[in-house]
Amino acid sequence: MRKPAAAALTSLALLAAACGSTGGAGDGAGAGDGAPVRDGTFTYAISADPGGLDPAMGVLSITNTTLSLAYDTLVTASDDGEIVPRLAEKWEVEPDNATFTLREGVTCSDGSPLTASDVADSVNHITDPATKSPIYGVLVPTGMKATADDAAGTVTLSMPEPFSFILESARSLFIVCGKGVKDRSLLARGTSGSGPYRLTEAVPSDHYTFKVRREYAWGPGGATAADLPETVVLKVVPNEQTAANLLVSGTINGATVYGPDRARLEATPGLVKKVVPFTNGQYFYHQGDDRPAHDPDVRRALTQAVNLKELAGIASSGTGRPATGLVMEPRPCKGDSVTGHVPAHDAAAAAAALDAAGWKAGPDGVRVKDGKRLTLRVMYATTRGAGVQAAVEYLGQAWRRAGVEVKLNGIIDAKLSESLNATQDWDVVWLPIGVTLPSQLIGFLSGPAAPKGANFAHLDNKRYESLIAEAGQLPSAEGCEQWLEAESALFEAADLVPVVENTVLHAAKGATYDMQAGEFLPTSIRLTQGG
């Protein structure tokens, strides 16, 4: 079976924060009174160009933020994680398949009716090896196939064996319909979906303009396009300070802010503001045979040497929350897999454990074993901002005090991906995770090691593997106890160290909107003042 590429995790993880997570700027002061403004323009700042717009290739969160205006999914999730109808009005779930009955009257942006075959083609295009889709094996489970019955208006997603989250996986599948089904080249800089907006202008690295489809009447909970603004513009604004200035001045209506300008916006009157969780801050140890962290006692000692509470405050600039798991909100499995399962801070115990593992302090204070210095090459992406830079420096200081030689290596995303996949020239990597189902992590936390597989950190946690195998045979919530215990097994072994659940500020002026897992809930967009 095809394994997901490690590059996909890098892209998902590093950019999952691009537009936040559950909720959005949907409440708070400054929302305005009176009827929504329909004829105006809602302008939202995105931090980077979304690139190609084919949903089958949309691995970056910023791309999926853009696509969410124009495409629907079969189902969606409520704020508490419950699966609710979207394109599908009902469904039947078996251990290895789910059959969805589509709503009647749904049309694509070119006016053609949505068919069950469109849905099946969308899925099977992703799973076709010739497509080389980076979301296959990540957002779309490995081995999934789709069959359609156009007469009955049903589509069935099936797996070769029982799969816990076959229903929940459908919330991540943007459905292509209309002309884009037959000619995917139309999707490079265009859209062909059933969503409430269609792309009318794409100027790379500058802006993307969408026009409303007033006929749209099949949104979640019966939502329609009746009160949506006529136009939505996604304006590429790479500099967060610039985006904040544009928002305060009213030049744009919405932005997502992570850095130092967040405090300024939180104190600015007249803005709609909401703080929500998004990706985790965490780090992995490389466990290759020739690496110090191959020894679980060394990993635990290195973890004990760090005050994770202090590190969390530094990494999140004081705006984070305690980490409670690996999956983004809204999670299918509620619970805390972190508390009590991470080696606690104890510098003396860390030093004793390193001594016991054979790493003795040398003349210059650096520990040595069998003539080899205890050296850690710590890798991180420079695009993650000042908080992550400071966090990595803090890690270096803590480990140097423990007798470790530390080399910090800040690199751009593309180089980080290359190192994870191919060169493997790292010992510790700061790598956020941005997935919505625990099953989406399996290929990265187990199985063949890079470069042959997606297991970039060379993890080999038998307890984790046993628990996910058991959980994978159980329907959704019935396996949650095992999924959560599997995460805890990773933390107890110090395979990876959860540090903080970051939060993000959604802010708006003269408008309101909601987002979930980095994607717009497009029928929530409202202009409350002329835009």
XYZ file of C-alpha atoms in Angstrom, residues 29-489:
461
model
C -17.272 43.888 20.331
C -17.589 45.844 17.123
C -19.726 43.377 15.200
C -22.050 46.138 14.113
C -25.816 46.372 13.972
C -28.439 46.108 11.272
C -28.737 43.920 8.179
C -25.622 42.384 6.582
C -24.093 44.277 3.661
C -24.584 42.149 0.549
C -23.104 44.346 -2.167
C -19.705 44.957 -0.630
C -16.337 43.202 -0.542
C -14.910 41.190 2.323
C -11.092 41.364 2.177
C -8.980 38.927 4.169
C -5.191 38.851 4.487
C -3.387 35.596 3.736
C 0.271 35.279 4.622
C 1.476 33.544 1.438
C 0.414 32.688 -2.080
C -1.690 29.494 -2.115
C 0.036 28.109 -5.214
C -1.774 25.634 -7.477
C -5.463 25.300 -6.659
C -6.208 21.702 -7.617
C -7.773 20.208 -4.446
C -5.968 16.919 -5.077
C -2.659 18.725 -4.665
C -3.672 21.080 -1.823
C -1.279 20.052 0.923
C -0.593 23.539 2.285
C -3.066 24.930 4.767
C -3.005 28.308 3.009
C -4.157 26.522 -0.160
C -7.005 24.817 1.663
C -8.020 28.134 3.219
C -8.434 29.460 -0.311
C -10.207 26.358 -1.627
C -12.696 26.336 1.245
C -14.545 29.303 -0.300
C -15.308 27.417 -3.514
C -15.622 23.747 -2.554
C -17.901 21.708 -0.342
C -17.208 18.463 1.501
C -19.579 15.552 2.066
C -19.820 16.240 5.788
C -18.415 18.736 8.238
C -17.888 18.934 11.986
C -19.631 21.038 14.584
C -17.563 22.987 17.100
C -17.729 20.032 19.493
C -16.531 17.567 16.834
C -19.881 15.995 15.922
C -20.146 15.044 12.227
C -23.035 16.894 10.567
C -24.428 16.956 6.998
C -23.064 19.069 4.174
C -23.322 17.734 0.609
C -24.527 14.454 2.057
C -27.885 14.603 3.823
C -27.468 11.189 5.464
C -25.095 8.240 5.591
C -24.706 4.644 6.676
C -21.417 3.464 8.160
C -19.962 -0.047 8.242
C -16.548 -0.993 9.642
C -14.921 -0.820 6.202
C -17.206 1.510 4.225
C -19.575 4.463 4.408
C -22.422 5.192 1.963
C -23.537 8.806 1.574
C -26.844 9.991 0.124
C -26.371 13.350 -1.596
C -28.682 16.317 -1.253
C -30.843 17.055 -4.265
C -30.545 20.318 -6.181
C -26.818 20.898 -5.639
C -25.084 22.545 -8.593
C -21.508 23.279 -9.544
C -20.169 26.748 -10.295
C -20.710 26.178 -14.049
C -24.387 25.356 -13.459
C -24.099 21.598 -13.919
C -25.669 19.331 -11.280
C -23.493 17.610 -8.731
C -23.558 13.843 -9.286
C -22.436 10.876 -7.242
C -19.925 10.186 -10.004
C -18.368 13.607 -9.396
C -17.790 12.666 -5.777
C -16.360 9.257 -6.665
C -14.107 10.770 -9.335
C -12.802 13.325 -6.823
C -11.742 10.574 -4.443
C -10.398 8.159 -7.044
C -8.375 10.868 -8.741
C -6.516 11.422 -5.456
C -5.911 7.696 -4.931
C -4.736 7.127 -8.525
C -0.942 6.535 -8.347
C -0.505 8.564 -11.531
C -1.823 11.672 -9.754
C 0.924 11.546 -7.100
C -1.348 13.450 -4.755
C 0.459 14.568 -1.588
C -2.742 14.252 0.438
C -3.162 10.547 -0.351
C -2.311 8.632 2.794
C -2.661 11.794 4.896
C -6.058 13.474 4.415
C -7.306 10.583 2.286
C -6.687 7.179 3.895
C -4.398 4.794 2.058
C -6.443 2.233 0.135
C -9.699 4.206 0.004
C -11.834 3.720 -3.110
C -15.137 5.293 -4.162
C -18.073 3.914 -6.153
C -21.137 5.843 -7.324
C -24.784 5.153 -8.014
C -26.028 8.212 -9.891
C -29.598 6.938 -10.085
C -29.802 6.565 -6.310
C -27.667 9.642 -5.635
C -25.284 7.689 -3.427
C -21.536 7.308 -3.202
C -19.694 4.691 -1.173
C -16.218 5.153 0.280
C -14.617 1.818 1.075
C -11.403 0.532 2.635
C -9.667 -2.840 2.193
C -10.105 -3.496 5.927
C -11.949 -1.885 8.858
C -10.986 1.739 9.413
C -11.987 3.824 12.429
C -12.450 7.216 10.829
C -13.940 6.422 7.445
C -16.822 8.832 8.097
C -14.674 11.563 9.638
C -12.223 11.411 6.711
C -14.965 12.701 4.432
C -14.840 16.123 6.114
C -11.402 16.704 4.521
C -12.358 15.888 0.917
C -13.072 18.910 -1.284
C -15.423 17.718 -4.035
C -14.675 18.771 -7.605
C -17.647 18.890 -9.978
C -18.579 20.327 -13.368
C -15.951 20.888 -16.054
C -13.058 20.463 -13.626
C -13.822 16.745 -13.285
C -12.833 16.063 -16.898
C -10.211 18.782 -17.313
C -8.089 19.147 -14.187
C -5.925 21.760 -15.907
C -8.761 24.216 -15.259
C -8.012 23.925 -11.538
C -4.468 25.246 -11.609
C -5.710 28.841 -11.337
C -9.471 28.326 -11.244
C -12.172 26.560 -9.246
C -14.874 24.076 -10.182
C -16.826 23.289 -7.041
C -20.243 23.491 -5.431
C -19.285 26.041 -2.769
C -20.897 29.459 -2.259
C -18.096 31.309 -4.077
C -16.270 30.876 -7.393
C -12.853 32.238 -8.249
C -12.986 34.995 -10.866
C -9.477 36.449 -10.724
C -6.121 35.060 -9.620
C -3.082 37.319 -9.439
C -0.348 35.210 -7.843
C 1.410 36.762 -4.848
C -1.099 39.635 -4.864
C -4.776 38.710 -4.593
C -7.526 36.163 -5.364
C -11.063 37.415 -6.054
C -14.201 35.338 -5.534
C -17.808 36.129 -6.513
C -20.832 34.835 -4.639
C -23.232 32.238 -6.043
C -26.633 33.485 -4.885
C -28.230 30.164 -5.863
C -26.242 28.393 -3.145
C -28.726 26.898 -0.675
C -27.192 23.662 0.613
C -24.811 24.769 3.337
C -24.523 23.104 6.753
C -27.721 23.483 8.746
C -29.544 24.880 5.715
C -27.195 27.853 5.314
C -27.580 29.841 2.091
C -25.766 32.618 0.225
C -28.589 35.110 0.773
C -26.673 37.329 3.208
C -23.128 36.748 1.979
C -21.080 39.650 0.620
C -20.972 39.829 -3.169
C -17.179 39.595 -3.315
C -14.417 38.036 -1.235
C -10.808 39.050 -1.851
C -7.911 37.119 -0.360
C -5.036 39.590 -0.320
C -1.509 38.216 -0.024
C 0.181 40.106 2.830
C 3.355 38.271 3.931
C 4.228 40.763 6.673
C 2.050 40.353 9.757
C 2.646 43.907 10.975
C 1.431 45.196 7.618
C -1.664 43.001 7.843
C -2.399 44.321 11.344
C -2.009 47.919 10.162
C -4.345 47.310 7.223
C -6.916 45.797 9.571
C -6.806 48.665 12.064
C -7.161 51.195 9.244
C -10.122 49.302 7.773
C -8.359 48.587 4.465
C -8.997 44.879 5.024
C -11.742 43.158 7.015
C -10.008 40.128 8.469
C -6.636 38.663 9.430
C -5.112 35.923 11.537
C -2.274 37.045 13.805
C 0.289 35.060 15.807
C 3.197 37.366 16.639
C 3.860 40.559 18.572
C 1.146 42.512 16.745
C -1.427 40.261 18.345
C -1.291 42.164 21.660
C -1.818 45.444 19.836
C -4.910 44.125 18.049
C -6.322 42.604 21.230
C -6.156 46.076 22.803
C -7.660 47.869 19.796
C -11.338 48.834 20.230
C -13.821 48.296 17.420
C -12.413 44.948 16.265
C -14.160 41.590 16.415
C -11.693 39.292 18.173
C -11.504 35.629 19.044
C -8.606 33.562 20.382
C -8.614 29.930 19.257
C -6.199 26.972 19.451
C -4.281 25.792 16.415
C -1.170 23.629 15.914
C 1.014 22.220 18.662
C 4.555 23.264 19.459
C 6.622 20.106 19.904
C 9.886 18.421 19.037
C 11.020 14.976 17.886
C 14.182 13.002 18.597
C 15.910 11.193 15.720
C 16.135 7.541 16.773
C 18.381 6.132 14.071
C 20.783 3.404 15.181
C 23.754 5.775 15.149
C 22.058 8.598 17.070
C 22.283 9.299 20.822
C 18.481 9.423 21.085
C 18.224 5.831 19.868
C 18.562 5.001 23.577
C 15.191 5.641 25.305
C 16.983 6.415 28.574
C 18.874 9.215 26.826
C 15.657 10.598 25.335
C 13.963 10.647 28.707
C 16.993 12.261 30.323
C 17.144 14.957 27.649
C 13.445 15.625 28.213
C 13.904 15.807 31.993
C 16.639 18.381 31.488
C 14.132 20.864 30.053
C 11.573 22.913 31.987
C 8.723 22.383 29.531
C 6.457 24.915 31.238
C 9.014 27.664 30.709
C 9.673 26.428 27.184
C 5.942 26.578 26.393
C 5.737 30.214 27.431
C 8.734 31.105 25.306
C 7.614 29.196 22.210
C 4.132 30.734 22.264
C 5.182 34.211 23.472
C 2.974 33.608 26.492
C -0.203 33.023 24.472
C -0.286 29.214 24.462
C -2.220 26.613 26.412
C -1.052 23.323 27.934
C -0.772 20.633 25.262
C -3.352 17.860 25.673
C -2.853 15.813 22.484
C -1.608 15.652 18.915
C -4.784 16.396 16.940
C -6.263 19.789 16.065
C -9.666 20.870 17.315
C -12.402 19.831 16.917
C -11.002 16.436 17.856
C -12.899 13.193 17.287
C -11.435 11.840 20.542
C -11.844 14.022 23.622
C -9.358 13.675 26.427
C -5.874 14.525 27.636
C -3.147 12.166 26.419
C -0.305 14.378 27.674
C -0.699 15.142 31.392
C 1.215 12.660 33.532
C 2.815 10.939 30.553
C 5.787 13.223 29.779
C 9.007 12.847 31.818
C 8.922 15.614 34.434
C 11.590 18.301 34.725
C 14.392 17.176 37.024
C 17.895 18.358 36.095
C 19.586 16.187 38.722
C 17.750 13.056 37.581
C 18.607 13.900 33.955
C 22.318 14.126 34.795
C 22.210 10.854 36.737
C 20.427 9.094 33.883
C 22.996 10.267 31.341
C 25.768 9.039 33.652
C 24.026 5.669 33.941
C 23.690 5.472 30.163
C 27.460 5.781 29.865
C 27.689 9.441 28.877
C 30.344 10.860 31.233
C 31.436 14.486 31.387
C 34.707 15.164 29.550
C 37.397 17.750 30.336
C 35.396 20.550 28.665
C 32.127 19.493 30.300
C 30.709 17.808 27.198
C 29.659 14.233 27.825
C 31.502 11.459 25.992
C 30.796 7.766 25.440
C 33.146 5.360 23.656
C 35.143 8.349 22.451
C 32.101 10.042 20.899
C 30.851 13.425 22.118
C 27.162 13.791 23.020
C 26.166 16.128 20.214
C 22.659 17.198 19.166
C 21.973 18.996 15.886
C 18.724 20.848 16.507
C 16.789 21.762 13.362
C 13.905 24.207 13.033
C 12.173 26.271 10.366
C 13.073 29.956 10.339
C 9.562 30.777 9.071
C 7.970 29.956 12.431
C 8.855 33.300 13.972
C 10.704 34.724 16.960
C 8.968 32.496 19.518
C 10.233 29.282 17.969
C 13.711 30.781 17.515
C 13.801 31.661 21.218
C 12.404 28.246 22.172
C 15.122 26.417 20.271
C 17.781 28.611 21.885
C 16.272 27.772 25.292
C 16.492 24.051 24.461
C 20.132 24.528 23.545
C 20.895 26.230 26.841
C 19.145 23.525 28.886
C 20.985 20.721 27.130
C 24.362 22.470 27.323
C 23.895 22.697 31.098
C 23.350 18.924 31.030
C 26.665 18.394 29.225
C 25.472 18.234 25.631
C 27.163 19.856 22.669
C 24.301 21.591 20.804
C 24.329 22.899 17.249
C 21.291 24.966 16.205
C 20.303 24.856 12.548
C 17.590 27.232 11.360
C 16.593 26.588 7.740
C 13.796 27.387 5.302
C 10.852 25.006 4.885
C 12.109 23.404 1.674
C 15.484 22.566 3.223
C 13.823 21.232 6.364
C 11.681 18.942 4.238
C 14.764 17.737 2.360
C 16.535 16.969 5.608
C 13.566 15.062 7.018
C 13.141 13.050 3.845
C 16.632 12.498 2.503
C 19.754 13.854 4.161
C 18.600 13.109 7.729
C 21.191 15.539 9.110
C 19.464 16.305 12.400
C 19.075 14.882 15.897
C 16.186 16.996 17.196
C 13.585 18.814 15.094
C 10.980 21.348 16.182
C 8.012 20.324 14.064
C 4.392 21.373 14.676
C 1.634 19.007 13.598
C -1.597 20.021 11.893
C -3.933 17.067 11.388
C -7.554 16.495 12.355
C -7.571 12.701 12.841
C -5.133 10.505 14.797
C -5.089 8.040 11.899
C -3.457 10.701 9.708
C -0.286 10.415 11.802
C 0.276 6.667 11.574
C 2.631 6.751 8.594
C 4.788 9.382 10.246
C 4.973 7.785 13.695
C 5.488 4.161 12.664
C 6.404 1.969 9.717
C 9.352 2.246 7.306
C 11.876 4.908 8.229
C 12.913 7.726 5.921
C 14.038 7.796 3.182
C 12.194 4.548 2.365
C 9.057 5.593 4.243
C 7.435 8.537 5.978
C 8.703 7.698 9.477
C 11.180 10.587 9.461
C 12.235 10.209 13.124
C 12.772 6.413 12.885
C 10.229 5.745 15.635
C 9.785 2.128 16.735
C 7.235 2.156 19.544
C 5.678 -1.305 19.722
C 3.073 -0.252 22.267
C 1.936 2.587 19.998
C 1.738 0.209 17.039
C -0.263 -2.355 19.007
C -2.736 0.238 20.283
C -3.363 1.867 16.897
C -3.855 -1.564 15.319
C -6.511 -2.292 17.931
C -8.088 1.166 17.611
C -8.177 0.960 13.829
C -10.570 -1.971 13.975
C -13.098 -0.076 16.084
C -15.657 2.437 14.826
C -14.783 6.075 15.549
C -15.451 6.906 19.208
C -15.315 3.264 20.301
C -11.577 3.289 19.691
C -10.839 6.649 21.317
C -9.485 5.122 24.511
C -6.883 3.246 22.461
C -6.059 6.228 20.225
C -5.415 8.422 23.268
C -3.415 5.717 25.035
C -1.324 5.320 21.876
C -0.395 9.008 21.987
C 0.510 8.667 25.662
C 2.790 5.743 24.795
